[in-house]
Each structure stands twice: as structure tokens, then as C-alpha cells.
Amino acid sequence: MGEMKGVRLAVMLALLAACGVFAEASPRRIPLKKKSIDLQSVRSAAARTLQRANALAGSANSLRGGDAVDLNNYMDAQYFGEIGIGSPPQPFSVIFDTGSSNLWVPSAKCYLSLACYFHRRYKSSKSSTYKEDGMEEVFAEATKEPGVTFVSAKFDGILGLGFKEISVDRVTPVWYNMLDQGLVKEPVFSFWLNRDSDESDGGELVFGGVDPDHFKGEHTYTPVTRKGYWQFDLGDVTIAGRSVGFCAQGCSAIADSGTSLLAGPSGIVAEINQAIGATGIVSQQCKMVVQQYGEQIVEMLVAQMNPGKVCASLGLCQLAAGEPGIASVLEKEEVHSLHADPRCTVCEMALVWAQNQLRMNRTKEEIDAYLNQLCERLPSPNGESAVDCNALSYMPNVGFTIAGKSFELTPEQYILKIGEGPEKQCVSGFLGLDVPPPAGPLWILGDVFMGVYHTVFDFGNSRLGFAKAA
């Protein structure tokens, strides 16, 4: 995980035994509590989502019983629960993050980072099981927390639940230790994230099973396609039942409990924001490309040119010599895309937009106007795109096809509401990001999605399951 750089780590023996929330082989539940949302939390969530994107570029049985690990829900943007580290246990609030694989908390030796003074810090001198070995990994004592993101965070650290393939320095993740020590009954864990702001329970994380009280019907399962993040194949994306075209041949996605929003390719997110009336920051570069090349793009498509060659023929993209290989998630070198020129990204967006309009028999003039509208709907750098709170009933559902089934989000589910009364604001839960090939294009289905669909992370069968949350 990118944030792990620059931290000092130390070994703690019998790590799992010291994490007081785990004791015996049975389902372990972690409850969550609920608080309301504000704009700053949305902006912080967007920043963390973009950090995740940068890092990316580089059947369980229904089991009842067992203890619960409470998960607090701070403003629909941070879900976290309590663990204990050391002997005797020192309590910490952590994000249970399926998008990373290491455990870290602030260290009492963190002196120069403001964020450390706002959170509980691990004191190695108070633990009888502590042993320092000078390594840069295993159990992380973060002696630096740069930037402002962690200053306002309501959690102390992160407990990664991703695969060992993305564990920094190949450290064995806590989840793997739990399995090895027989601390859970089944090799599966599941999330229920409560999105009801009127309830105090924030949600629940169950280790070793699933809670049948928190989902309806049966789960739809899809295999993990790439171990590291919990990555799987995503089929088409639809707006009001209509295909957006870009993922008609398939995209990839990850289920990520550590990301607050729902992020995807900028071109599709722009179409979604246009459909729901969200207002973002005008991209002058987008408008410039549309003005200079929009008509030619349409003409080439009408002439039946291979869409994959249109932007290259205009000199905006490089034509790949062959099919790119699949980059390992363990590669530390930066992944360089063939499409490094930002004009190429805009061209490819405009290409998809124009194709969708041609399918609806739009005229060239109508397509040109539409492309300019979408340029205006590109999300702002901070990710927040405002919508009219009174227009939710007119907004379309947005669907994601997983294992041949459409999982739809309603406006009430994908719009974040901030404040109450006349001061209330509404913000789109969709964030545009572009993970370049071969890792992308990629969707990050964060808490906006997982709050609607109960999610099972079936480690034993290497698959994910989604069912309507209850």
C-alpha cells in the first residue's frame, strides 16, 4: 500500500493472540456504529480513493452465533472497528481494508507528524510480546503520517484483508494468521455496511461466516480473477438500463471496503454525472479536443473505421504493437501506459460518447452538443460533483453486471446527502479515475456499493458473493 512507505515497523510475537477480538474457531462479528456525513468527509474520501487508484496503477454457509466486532460508521465515509495489540492488549480503531494486506497503527515514537497526536499510539514498552527486529515490515508502527488525510481520520490505523500478493515485503497478513491458527470456522468473511443515517449501528464484519439477518435471497458469486486486491470481472455498466458501451466487452473491478466512494473510468462517470445532472469543473482540455477532433471522430465512426484505431489515426494515441501482458500487482515499478498523453484519454472518452449517440441515431450537431455537455460534467479534482437534492426522483438507476446479473443502485443509494433542512447538499457518489492498461480500466466498488449489497469474501473458494443487504 502506498501509505506504508516511510513507516517503521516492528515484529510482535503471537500477533493474532494479542488481537483481543479473536479467540476461538467460530464466526466473529464486528459491529459498526453510525454518524452523519459532511462535505469534508466526502473530500477526504475522494482523496483516499485517488490514492487507492495510484496504488492500483502500479460459497460460504450461513452461520449464526459468534462474537461481534463493532464497526463505527463515521459519515458514510469511514467504517472502522476496535482491535487490541500487545500483551496486555492496547486498543486501536482500524479500517478493515480489503484493498491492502498489512496491519499498521501509529507509534509512540511518531514525534514529527501532527496526525499521530490525534490518535492512539502503540507503546512497545507496555507490551510483553513486543520484539523489534529492525525490519521494514510485519507489524507496522507508523512513525510518520505525512499530509492532512490522517489528521481528520477517526480511525487509528488499518488492518488489511487483501491477499498476501500485495502485502508489503511479503509479510503474512493477519487474516492468513487467523486461518493458520484455526481462529475461524470457515475461510470466509463478510461485510454488512449500514447506510441508514437514522440508525446507530454502523454495520458488521463477520469473520468465519455470514450473518443471514443482513441480506435477502441468495448471493451471486463471481470468481477472483487476480489475487492481490479482491478483483473480479465486471460486465456492462448501464444508466437507466442502457449500456454505456465502454464495458460492453468487460472491465475489471475490485470490492474495496477501504474506499468510501464508487470510482470508475472518467468517461463513464462523466456520462453518469450528465444523466443525473451533476455539476463538475469544466475541463478546457476536453473541450479543446472535442472542438478540434469531434467532427472527425464522428465521421470515422460513420465510415465504419475500427474504433480502436480512431484516436491513433488522429495522432492522439499510440497504436499498440501487440496485446499488452498482464502486469503483476507486486511490481514496484510504475506502470507506463501507451496512452500517457491526456489528449488520448479525452479522445477515447469522446469516442465512446460518440458511439453511444450514433446508436441512438443522433445528428452530428446533436453529438457535438452532447460531447461538450459531457466535458462540463467531468468530475472535479476533489471528486465532489453536486446535484439538485429535489431532483432525485427524476434520476436514473445505475447498474453493474456481475456474473450475468445486474446490480442496480438507485439515486437514494448513490447520492450522498450532507446536512439537513435548507442547508442540505447532495453530492454524487461516483468518482472518475483512470487506471491505465494493463491493470485498467478498473472500477473500485467501495462503500457506496457495498452498503447496498452485502458482500462475502470467500477466501477458501477464491470468489466474492453479492446479495441485497437487509
CSV table of C-alpha atoms in Angstrom, one decimal:
chain,number,residue,atom,x,y,z
A,1,MET,CA,0.0,0.0,0.0
A,2,GLY,CA,1.5,3.4,-1.0
A,3,GLU,CA,0.9,4.9,2.5
A,4,MET,CA,3.2,2.2,4.0
A,5,LYS,CA,6.3,3.9,2.6
A,6,GLY,CA,8.4,5.7,5.1
A,7,VAL,CA,7.0,4.0,8.2
A,8,ARG,CA,9.0,2.0,10.7
A,9,LEU,CA,7.7,-1.5,11.5
A,10,ALA,CA,8.3,-3.9,14.3
A,11,VAL,CA,7.6,-7.6,15.0
A,12,MET,CA,5.1,-8.6,17.6
A,13,LEU,CA,5.1,-12.3,18.5
A,14,ALA,CA,1.8,-14.2,18.6
A,15,LEU,CA,0.1,-11.3,16.8
A,16,LEU,CA,-3.3,-12.9,16.5
A,17,ALA,CA,-3.5,-14.0,20.1
A,18,ALA,CA,-2.8,-10.4,21.0
A,19,CYS,CA,-5.6,-9.1,18.8
A,20,GLY,CA,-8.2,-9.5,21.5
A,21,VAL,CA,-11.2,-9.7,19.3
A,22,PHE,CA,-10.3,-13.2,18.1
A,23,ALA,CA,-10.4,-16.1,20.5
A,24,GLU,CA,-11.8,-19.4,19.1
A,25,ALA,CA,-12.9,-21.1,15.9
A,26,SER,CA,-16.3,-19.6,15.4
A,27,PRO,CA,-17.8,-16.7,13.4
A,28,ARG,CA,-16.6,-13.4,14.9
A,29,ARG,CA,-18.8,-10.4,14.4
A,30,ILE,CA,-17.6,-6.8,14.3
A,31,PRO,CA,-20.5,-4.3,14.8
A,32,LEU,CA,-20.4,-0.8,13.3
A,33,LYS,CA,-21.9,2.5,14.6
A,34,LYS,CA,-23.4,5.3,12.5
A,35,LYS,CA,-22.8,9.1,12.2
A,36,SER,CA,-24.0,11.6,9.6
A,37,ILE,CA,-22.0,12.9,6.6
A,38,ASP,CA,-20.4,16.3,5.8
A,39,LEU,CA,-18.6,17.7,2.8
A,40,GLN,CA,-15.1,17.4,4.3
A,41,SER,CA,-15.6,13.7,4.8
A,42,VAL,CA,-16.6,13.4,1.1
A,43,ARG,CA,-13.5,15.3,0.1
A,44,SER,CA,-11.3,13.1,2.3
A,45,ALA,CA,-13.0,10.0,0.9
A,46,ALA,CA,-12.3,11.2,-2.6
A,47,ALA,CA,-8.6,11.8,-1.8
A,48,ARG,CA,-8.3,8.3,-0.3
A,49,THR,CA,-9.9,6.9,-3.4
A,50,LEU,CA,-7.4,8.6,-5.7
A,51,GLN,CA,-4.6,7.3,-3.5
A,52,ARG,CA,-6.0,3.8,-4.0
A,53,ALA,CA,-6.1,4.4,-7.7
A,54,ASN,CA,-2.5,5.4,-7.8
A,55,ALA,CA,-1.6,2.2,-5.9
A,56,LEU,CA,-3.6,0.2,-8.3
A,57,ALA,CA,-1.7,1.6,-11.3
A,58,GLY,CA,1.5,0.3,-10.0
A,59,SER,CA,-20.0,-20.5,-1.2
A,60,ALA,CA,-19.8,-19.8,2.4
A,61,ASN,CA,-22.5,-21.3,4.7
A,62,SER,CA,-25.0,-19.1,6.5
A,63,LEU,CA,-23.6,-19.2,10.1
A,64,ARG,CA,-25.3,-17.8,13.2
A,65,GLY,CA,-23.7,-17.1,16.5
A,66,GLY,CA,-20.2,-15.9,17.5
A,67,ASP,CA,-18.9,-12.6,18.8
A,68,ALA,CA,-19.3,-9.3,17.1
A,69,VAL,CA,-16.6,-6.8,16.3
A,70,ASP,CA,-18.3,-3.4,16.3
A,71,LEU,CA,-17.7,-1.2,13.2
A,72,ASN,CA,-18.3,2.5,13.6
A,73,ASN,CA,-19.6,4.4,10.6
A,74,TYR,CA,-18.3,8.0,10.5
A,75,MET,CA,-20.3,10.0,8.0
A,76,ASP,CA,-20.7,7.1,5.5
A,77,ALA,CA,-17.0,7.6,4.6
A,78,GLN,CA,-15.1,5.7,7.3
A,79,TYR,CA,-16.1,2.3,8.7
A,80,PHE,CA,-13.8,1.0,11.5
A,81,GLY,CA,-13.7,-1.3,14.5
A,82,GLU,CA,-11.7,-2.0,17.6
A,83,ILE,CA,-8.8,-4.4,17.9
A,84,GLY,CA,-6.2,-5.0,20.7
A,85,ILE,CA,-2.5,-5.2,20.1
A,86,GLY,CA,0.1,-6.4,22.5
A,87,SER,CA,0.1,-8.0,25.9
A,88,PRO,CA,-1.9,-6.7,27.7
A,89,PRO,CA,-3.9,-5.5,24.7
A,90,GLN,CA,-3.7,-1.9,23.6
A,91,PRO,CA,-6.9,-0.8,21.9
A,92,PHE,CA,-6.9,0.8,18.4
A,93,SER,CA,-9.6,1.7,15.9
A,94,VAL,CA,-8.8,0.3,12.4
A,95,ILE,CA,-10.2,0.3,9.0
A,96,PHE,CA,-10.8,-3.4,7.9
A,97,ASP,CA,-9.5,-2.8,4.4
A,98,THR,CA,-9.9,-5.4,1.6
A,99,GLY,CA,-7.7,-3.1,-0.6
A,100,SER,CA,-4.5,-3.7,1.4
A,101,SER,CA,-2.9,-6.5,3.3
A,102,ASN,CA,-0.7,-5.1,6.1
A,103,LEU,CA,-1.5,-4.1,9.7
A,104,TRP,CA,-0.3,-0.7,10.9
A,105,VAL,CA,-1.1,1.7,13.7
A,106,PRO,CA,0.6,4.9,14.9
A,107,SER,CA,3.7,4.5,17.1
A,108,ALA,CA,4.5,6.2,20.3
A,109,LYS,CA,7.8,7.0,18.5
A,110,CYS,CA,5.9,9.2,16.0
A,111,TYR,CA,7.0,12.7,17.1
A,112,LEU,CA,7.1,14.9,13.9
A,113,SER,CA,3.7,14.1,12.3
A,114,LEU,CA,0.7,16.1,13.6
A,115,ALA,CA,-1.7,13.2,12.8
A,116,CYS,CA,-0.1,10.9,15.3
A,117,TYR,CA,-1.0,13.3,18.2
A,118,PHE,CA,-4.7,13.0,17.3
A,119,HIS,CA,-4.8,9.2,17.6
A,120,ARG,CA,-3.9,6.4,20.0
A,121,ARG,CA,-0.3,5.3,19.6
A,122,TYR,CA,1.3,1.9,20.2
A,123,LYS,CA,3.7,1.8,23.1
A,124,SER,CA,6.0,-1.1,22.7
A,125,SER,CA,7.4,-0.7,26.2
A,126,LYS,CA,4.0,-1.7,27.6
A,127,SER,CA,3.8,-5.0,25.7
A,128,SER,CA,5.5,-8.2,26.9
A,129,THR,CA,5.2,-9.8,23.5
A,130,TYR,CA,7.0,-7.0,21.6
A,131,LYS,CA,10.2,-7.7,19.8
A,132,GLU,CA,11.9,-5.3,17.4
A,133,ASP,CA,14.0,-6.8,14.6
A,134,GLY,CA,14.8,-3.7,12.5
A,135,MET,CA,12.8,-4.8,9.5
A,136,GLU,CA,10.6,-2.6,7.5
A,137,GLU,CA,7.6,-4.8,7.8
A,138,VAL,CA,5.5,-7.4,9.7
A,139,PHE,CA,3.5,-5.4,12.3
A,140,ALA,CA,3.8,-1.7,11.5
A,141,GLU,CA,4.5,1.1,13.9
A,142,ALA,CA,4.0,4.1,11.8
A,143,THR,CA,6.5,6.8,12.9
A,144,LYS,CA,5.4,9.2,10.2
A,145,GLU,CA,1.9,10.1,8.9
A,146,PRO,CA,2.5,12.9,6.4
A,147,GLY,CA,-0.2,15.1,4.9
A,148,VAL,CA,-3.6,16.1,6.3
A,149,THR,CA,-5.6,13.0,5.4
A,150,PHE,CA,-4.9,11.2,8.7
A,151,VAL,CA,-5.3,14.3,10.8
A,152,SER,CA,-9.1,14.2,10.4
A,153,ALA,CA,-9.4,10.4,10.2
A,154,LYS,CA,-11.5,8.9,13.0
A,155,PHE,CA,-9.6,5.7,12.9
A,156,ASP,CA,-6.1,5.0,14.2
A,157,GLY,CA,-4.7,2.5,11.6
A,158,ILE,CA,-5.5,-0.1,9.0
A,159,LEU,CA,-5.9,-3.9,9.1
A,160,GLY,CA,-5.5,-5.2,5.6
A,161,LEU,CA,-7.7,-8.1,4.4
A,162,GLY,CA,-6.3,-8.3,0.9
A,163,PHE,CA,-4.3,-11.2,-0.5
A,164,LYS,CA,-0.7,-11.8,0.5
A,165,GLU,CA,0.4,-11.0,-3.0
A,166,ILE,CA,0.1,-7.2,-2.3
A,167,SER,CA,1.5,-7.4,1.3
A,168,VAL,CA,4.4,-5.0,1.6
A,169,ASP,CA,7.6,-7.0,2.0
A,170,ARG,CA,5.6,-10.3,1.7
A,171,VAL,CA,4.5,-10.0,5.4
A,172,THR,CA,2.0,-12.7,6.3
A,173,PRO,CA,-1.4,-10.8,6.6
A,174,VAL,CA,-3.4,-11.1,9.9
A,175,TRP,CA,-6.2,-12.9,8.0
A,176,TYR,CA,-3.8,-15.7,7.0
A,177,ASN,CA,-2.6,-16.0,10.6
A,178,MET,CA,-6.1,-16.3,11.7
A,179,LEU,CA,-6.6,-19.2,9.3
A,180,ASP,CA,-3.4,-20.9,10.2
A,181,GLN,CA,-4.1,-20.7,13.9
A,182,GLY,CA,-7.7,-22.1,13.5
A,183,LEU,CA,-9.3,-19.0,14.9
A,184,VAL,CA,-12.2,-19.0,12.5
A,185,LYS,CA,-14.6,-21.8,11.5
A,186,GLU,CA,-14.7,-21.2,7.7
A,187,PRO,CA,-12.2,-19.4,5.4
A,188,VAL,CA,-14.6,-16.6,4.7
A,189,PHE,CA,-15.5,-13.1,6.0
A,190,SER,CA,-18.4,-10.8,5.1
A,191,PHE,CA,-19.4,-7.2,5.4
A,192,TRP,CA,-22.7,-5.5,6.1
A,193,LEU,CA,-22.3,-1.7,6.0
A,194,ASN,CA,-25.4,0.2,7.2
A,195,ARG,CA,-26.2,3.3,5.2
A,196,ASP,CA,-29.3,4.3,7.2
A,197,SER,CA,-28.3,7.5,8.9
A,198,ASP,CA,-31.2,7.2,11.4
A,199,GLU,CA,-29.8,4.1,13.0
A,200,SER,CA,-26.9,3.9,15.5
A,201,ASP,CA,-25.5,0.6,14.2
A,202,GLY,CA,-22.9,1.2,11.6
A,203,GLY,CA,-22.7,-2.3,10.3
A,204,GLU,CA,-21.0,-5.6,10.9
A,205,LEU,CA,-17.9,-7.6,9.8
A,206,VAL,CA,-18.2,-11.3,10.4
A,207,PHE,CA,-15.0,-13.4,10.4
A,208,GLY,CA,-15.6,-17.1,9.7
A,209,GLY,CA,-19.1,-16.9,8.1
A,210,VAL,CA,-22.0,-14.7,7.1
A,211,ASP,CA,-25.0,-13.3,9.0
A,212,PRO,CA,-28.3,-14.3,7.4
A,213,ASP,CA,-30.0,-11.4,9.1
A,214,HIS,CA,-28.2,-8.9,7.0
A,215,PHE,CA,-29.0,-10.0,3.4
A,216,LYS,CA,-32.0,-11.0,1.3
A,217,GLY,CA,-32.2,-14.0,-1.1
A,218,GLU,CA,-29.1,-15.8,-2.3
A,219,HIS,CA,-25.6,-14.4,-3.1
A,220,THR,CA,-24.4,-14.2,-6.6
A,221,TYR,CA,-20.9,-15.4,-6.8
A,222,THR,CA,-18.1,-14.5,-9.1
A,223,PRO,CA,-14.5,-15.8,-9.2
A,224,VAL,CA,-11.5,-13.8,-8.2
A,225,THR,CA,-9.6,-13.2,-11.4
A,226,ARG,CA,-6.4,-11.7,-9.9
A,227,LYS,CA,-5.2,-12.3,-6.4
A,228,GLY,CA,-3.9,-9.2,-4.7
A,229,TYR,CA,-6.9,-7.0,-4.4
A,230,TRP,CA,-10.2,-8.8,-4.4
A,231,GLN,CA,-10.5,-8.3,-8.2
A,232,PHE,CA,-13.2,-9.8,-10.5
A,233,ASP,CA,-14.7,-9.4,-13.9
A,234,LEU,CA,-17.3,-6.7,-14.3
A,235,GLY,CA,-19.7,-6.8,-17.2
A,236,ASP,CA,-21.6,-3.9,-18.7
A,237,VAL,CA,-22.5,-0.7,-16.9
A,238,THR,CA,-25.9,0.7,-17.5
A,239,ILE,CA,-27.7,4.0,-17.0
A,240,ALA,CA,-31.5,3.6,-16.8
A,241,GLY,CA,-31.0,0.2,-18.4
A,242,ARG,CA,-29.0,1.5,-21.3
A,243,SER,CA,-25.4,0.3,-21.9
A,244,VAL,CA,-22.7,2.9,-21.6
A,245,GLY,CA,-20.7,0.9,-24.2
A,246,PHE,CA,-17.3,1.2,-22.6
A,247,CYS,CA,-17.5,-2.0,-20.6
A,248,ALA,CA,-19.7,-4.0,-23.0
A,249,GLN,CA,-16.7,-6.2,-23.7
A,250,GLY,CA,-15.9,-6.4,-20.0
A,251,CYS,CA,-14.0,-4.4,-17.4
A,252,SER,CA,-12.3,-5.4,-14.1
A,253,ALA,CA,-13.4,-4.3,-10.6
A,254,ILE,CA,-12.4,-4.7,-7.0
A,255,ALA,CA,-14.6,-4.9,-4.0
A,256,ASP,CA,-12.9,-2.4,-1.6
A,257,SER,CA,-14.1,-1.8,2.0
A,258,GLY,CA,-11.4,0.8,2.4
A,259,THR,CA,-12.7,3.1,-0.3
A,260,SER,CA,-15.7,5.3,0.5
A,261,LEU,CA,-17.0,6.1,-2.9
A,262,LEU,CA,-17.6,4.3,-6.2
A,263,ALA,CA,-14.9,5.0,-8.7
A,264,GLY,CA,-14.6,4.2,-12.4
A,265,PRO,CA,-13.3,5.4,-15.8
A,266,SER,CA,-13.7,9.1,-16.2
A,267,GLY,CA,-15.6,8.8,-19.4
A,268,ILE,CA,-18.3,6.6,-17.9
A,269,VAL,CA,-18.5,8.7,-14.8
A,270,ALA,CA,-18.9,11.8,-16.9
A,271,GLU,CA,-21.9,10.1,-18.6
A,272,ILE,CA,-23.4,9.2,-15.3
A,273,ASN,CA,-22.9,12.7,-13.9
A,274,GLN,CA,-24.5,14.1,-17.1
A,275,ALA,CA,-27.5,11.8,-16.7
A,276,ILE,CA,-28.1,12.7,-13.1
A,277,GLY,CA,-27.4,16.4,-13.6
A,278,ALA,CA,-24.2,16.6,-11.5
A,279,THR,CA,-22.1,19.7,-12.0
A,280,GLY,CA,-18.3,19.3,-12.0
A,281,ILE,CA,-15.4,21.5,-13.1
A,282,VAL,CA,-15.2,22.3,-16.8
A,283,SER,CA,-12.3,20.6,-18.5
A,284,GLN,CA,-10.8,23.0,-21.0
A,285,GLN,CA,-8.6,20.3,-22.5
A,286,CYS,CA,-11.7,18.1,-23.0
A,287,LYS,CA,-13.5,20.9,-24.8
A,288,MET,CA,-10.4,21.6,-26.9
A,289,VAL,CA,-10.1,18.0,-28.1
A,290,VAL,CA,-13.9,17.9,-28.9
A,291,GLN,CA,-13.7,21.2,-30.8
A,292,GLN,CA,-10.7,20.1,-32.9
A,293,TYR,CA,-11.4,16.4,-33.4
A,294,GLY,CA,-15.0,15.8,-32.5
A,295,GLU,CA,-16.3,16.0,-36.1
A,296,GLN,CA,-13.5,13.8,-37.4
A,297,ILE,CA,-14.2,11.2,-34.7
A,298,VAL,CA,-17.9,11.0,-35.8
A,299,GLU,CA,-17.0,10.8,-39.5
A,300,MET,CA,-14.6,8.0,-38.9
A,301,LEU,CA,-17.1,6.0,-36.9
A,302,VAL,CA,-19.8,6.6,-39.6
A,303,ALA,CA,-17.3,5.3,-42.1
A,304,GLN,CA,-17.0,2.1,-40.1
A,305,MET,CA,-13.4,2.6,-39.1
A,306,ASN,CA,-12.2,0.3,-36.3
A,307,PRO,CA,-12.9,2.3,-33.1
A,308,GLY,CA,-9.6,1.1,-31.7
A,309,LYS,CA,-7.7,2.9,-34.4
A,310,VAL,CA,-9.6,6.2,-34.5
A,311,CYS,CA,-7.6,8.1,-31.8
A,312,ALA,CA,-4.3,6.7,-33.1
A,313,SER,CA,-5.1,7.8,-36.6
A,314,LEU,CA,-5.7,11.3,-35.3
A,315,GLY,CA,-2.2,11.3,-33.8
A,316,LEU,CA,-3.6,11.5,-30.2
A,317,CYS,CA,-2.8,7.9,-29.1
A,318,GLN,CA,-0.1,5.4,-29.9
A,319,LEU,CA,-1.2,2.2,-31.6
A,320,ALA,CA,-0.1,-0.8,-29.5
A,321,ALA,CA,2.2,-3.2,-31.3
A,322,GLY,CA,0.6,-6.1,-29.7
A,323,GLU,CA,-1.6,-7.2,-26.8
A,324,PRO,CA,-0.2,-6.0,-23.5
A,325,GLY,CA,0.8,-8.5,-20.9
A,326,ILE,CA,-0.7,-8.7,-17.5
A,327,ALA,CA,1.4,-6.8,-15.0
A,328,SER,CA,1.9,-8.3,-11.6
A,329,VAL,CA,0.5,-6.5,-8.7
A,330,LEU,CA,3.8,-7.0,-7.0
A,331,GLU,CA,5.7,-5.0,-9.5
A,332,LYS,CA,7.1,-1.9,-7.8
A,333,GLU,CA,8.0,-0.1,-11.0
A,334,GLU,CA,5.5,2.5,-12.2
A,335,VAL,CA,3.2,1.1,-14.9
A,336,HIS,CA,3.6,3.3,-18.0
A,337,SER,CA,0.5,3.4,-20.2
A,338,LEU,CA,0.6,3.6,-24.0
A,339,HIS,CA,-1.9,6.3,-23.5
A,340,ALA,CA,0.2,8.7,-21.4
A,341,ASP,CA,-0.9,11.8,-23.4
A,342,PRO,CA,-4.0,13.3,-21.7
A,343,ARG,CA,-5.4,14.1,-25.1
A,344,CYS,CA,-5.5,10.4,-25.8
A,345,THR,CA,-7.7,9.8,-22.7
A,346,VAL,CA,-10.1,12.6,-23.7
A,347,CYS,CA,-10.2,11.2,-27.3
A,348,GLU,CA,-11.1,7.7,-26.0
A,349,MET,CA,-13.8,9.2,-23.8
A,350,ALA,CA,-15.2,11.2,-26.7
A,351,LEU,CA,-15.1,8.0,-28.9
A,352,VAL,CA,-17.3,6.1,-26.5
A,353,TRP,CA,-19.7,9.0,-26.1
A,354,ALA,CA,-20.0,9.4,-29.9
A,355,GLN,CA,-20.6,5.7,-30.4
A,356,ASN,CA,-23.4,5.8,-27.9
A,357,GLN,CA,-25.0,8.8,-29.6
A,358,LEU,CA,-24.7,7.2,-33.0
A,359,ARG,CA,-26.5,4.1,-31.8
A,360,MET,CA,-29.4,6.4,-31.0
A,361,ASN,CA,-29.3,7.9,-34.5
A,362,ARG,CA,-28.3,11.4,-33.3
A,363,THR,CA,-27.2,14.0,-35.8
A,364,LYS,CA,-23.7,15.4,-35.9
A,365,GLU,CA,-24.9,18.6,-34.4
A,366,GLU,CA,-26.6,16.8,-31.6
A,367,ILE,CA,-23.5,14.7,-30.9
A,368,ASP,CA,-21.2,17.8,-30.9
A,369,ALA,CA,-23.5,19.5,-28.3
A,370,TYR,CA,-23.6,16.3,-26.2
A,371,LEU,CA,-19.8,15.9,-26.2
A,372,ASN,CA,-19.4,19.5,-24.9
A,373,GLN,CA,-22.0,18.8,-22.2
A,374,LEU,CA,-20.1,15.8,-21.0
A,375,CYS,CA,-16.9,17.8,-20.9
A,376,GLU,CA,-18.6,20.0,-18.4
A,377,ARG,CA,-19.7,17.0,-16.4
A,378,LEU,CA,-16.2,15.7,-15.8
A,379,PRO,CA,-15.8,15.4,-12.0
A,380,SER,CA,-13.8,18.0,-10.2
A,381,PRO,CA,-10.3,17.1,-9.0
A,382,ASN,CA,-11.6,16.6,-5.4
A,383,GLY,CA,-14.3,14.2,-6.7
A,384,GLU,CA,-17.3,16.1,-5.4
A,385,SER,CA,-20.0,16.8,-8.1
A,386,ALA,CA,-23.1,18.5,-6.7
A,387,VAL,CA,-26.6,17.6,-7.7
A,388,ASP,CA,-30.1,19.1,-7.0
A,389,CYS,CA,-31.5,17.4,-3.9
A,390,ASN,CA,-35.0,17.9,-5.2
A,391,ALA,CA,-34.3,16.0,-8.4
A,392,LEU,CA,-33.6,12.6,-7.0
A,393,SER,CA,-36.9,11.2,-8.2
A,394,TYR,CA,-36.0,12.1,-11.8
A,395,MET,CA,-32.6,10.5,-11.7
A,396,PRO,CA,-31.9,7.1,-13.4
A,397,ASN,CA,-30.7,3.9,-11.7
A,398,VAL,CA,-27.1,2.9,-12.5
A,399,GLY,CA,-26.4,-0.8,-12.9
A,400,PHE,CA,-23.3,-3.0,-12.8
A,401,THR,CA,-23.4,-6.5,-14.3
A,402,ILE,CA,-21.7,-9.2,-12.2
A,403,ALA,CA,-21.8,-12.9,-13.2
A,404,GLY,CA,-24.5,-12.1,-15.7
A,405,LYS,CA,-26.8,-10.3,-13.1
A,406,SER,CA,-27.4,-6.6,-12.9
A,407,PHE,CA,-26.8,-4.9,-9.5
A,408,GLU,CA,-28.6,-1.6,-9.6
A,409,LEU,CA,-28.1,1.5,-7.4
A,410,THR,CA,-31.0,3.9,-7.1
A,411,PRO,CA,-30.4,7.7,-6.7
A,412,GLU,CA,-31.1,7.4,-3.0
A,413,GLN,CA,-28.3,4.9,-2.8
A,414,TYR,CA,-25.6,6.6,-4.9
A,415,ILE,CA,-26.3,10.2,-3.8
A,416,LEU,CA,-24.6,11.4,-0.6
A,417,LYS,CA,-26.7,13.8,1.5
A,418,ILE,CA,-24.9,16.4,3.6
A,419,GLY,CA,-26.6,18.3,6.3
A,420,GLU,CA,-30.3,18.8,7.0
A,421,GLY,CA,-33.1,21.3,6.1
A,422,PRO,CA,-32.4,24.3,3.8
A,423,GLU,CA,-28.7,23.8,4.2
A,424,LYS,CA,-28.7,20.3,2.9
A,425,GLN,CA,-26.4,19.5,-0.1
A,426,CYS,CA,-26.3,16.4,-2.3
A,427,VAL,CA,-23.2,15.0,-3.9
A,428,SER,CA,-22.6,12.3,-6.5
A,429,GLY,CA,-21.1,9.1,-5.1
A,430,PHE,CA,-19.3,8.5,-8.4
A,431,LEU,CA,-15.7,9.5,-8.8
A,432,GLY,CA,-13.8,9.5,-12.1
A,433,LEU,CA,-10.4,7.8,-12.2
A,434,ASP,CA,-8.4,6.2,-14.9
A,435,VAL,CA,-6.2,3.2,-14.1
A,436,PRO,CA,-4.1,2.6,-17.3
A,437,PRO,CA,-3.8,-0.8,-19.0
A,438,PRO,CA,-2.9,-3.5,-18.4
A,439,ALA,CA,-4.2,-3.1,-14.8
A,440,GLY,CA,-7.2,-1.0,-16.0
A,441,PRO,CA,-9.7,0.1,-16.9
A,442,LEU,CA,-10.8,-0.7,-13.4
A,443,TRP,CA,-13.8,0.0,-11.2
A,444,ILE,CA,-13.4,0.4,-7.4
A,445,LEU,CA,-16.7,-0.7,-5.8
A,446,GLY,CA,-16.3,0.9,-2.4
A,447,ASP,CA,-18.8,1.6,0.4
A,448,VAL,CA,-21.4,3.2,-1.8
A,449,PHE,CA,-21.8,-0.2,-3.5
A,450,MET,CA,-21.1,-2.5,-0.5
A,451,GLY,CA,-23.6,-0.6,1.6
A,452,VAL,CA,-26.3,-1.7,-0.8
A,453,TYR,CA,-25.0,-5.2,-1.4
A,454,HIS,CA,-23.9,-7.5,1.4
A,455,THR,CA,-20.5,-8.8,0.3
A,456,VAL,CA,-19.0,-12.1,1.1
A,457,PHE,CA,-15.2,-12.5,0.6
A,458,ASP,CA,-14.9,-16.3,0.2
A,459,PHE,CA,-11.2,-16.9,0.6
A,460,GLY,CA,-11.5,-20.7,0.6
A,461,ASN,CA,-13.2,-20.8,-2.9
A,462,SER,CA,-11.4,-17.7,-4.2
A,463,ARG,CA,-14.7,-15.8,-5.0
A,464,LEU,CA,-16.9,-13.0,-4.0
A,465,GLY,CA,-20.6,-13.0,-3.3
A,466,PHE,CA,-23.1,-10.2,-3.5
A,467,ALA,CA,-26.7,-10.1,-2.2
A,468,LYS,CA,-29.2,-7.3,-1.4
A,469,ALA,CA,-28.4,-6.0,2.1
A,470,ALA,CA,-31.1,-6.2,4.7
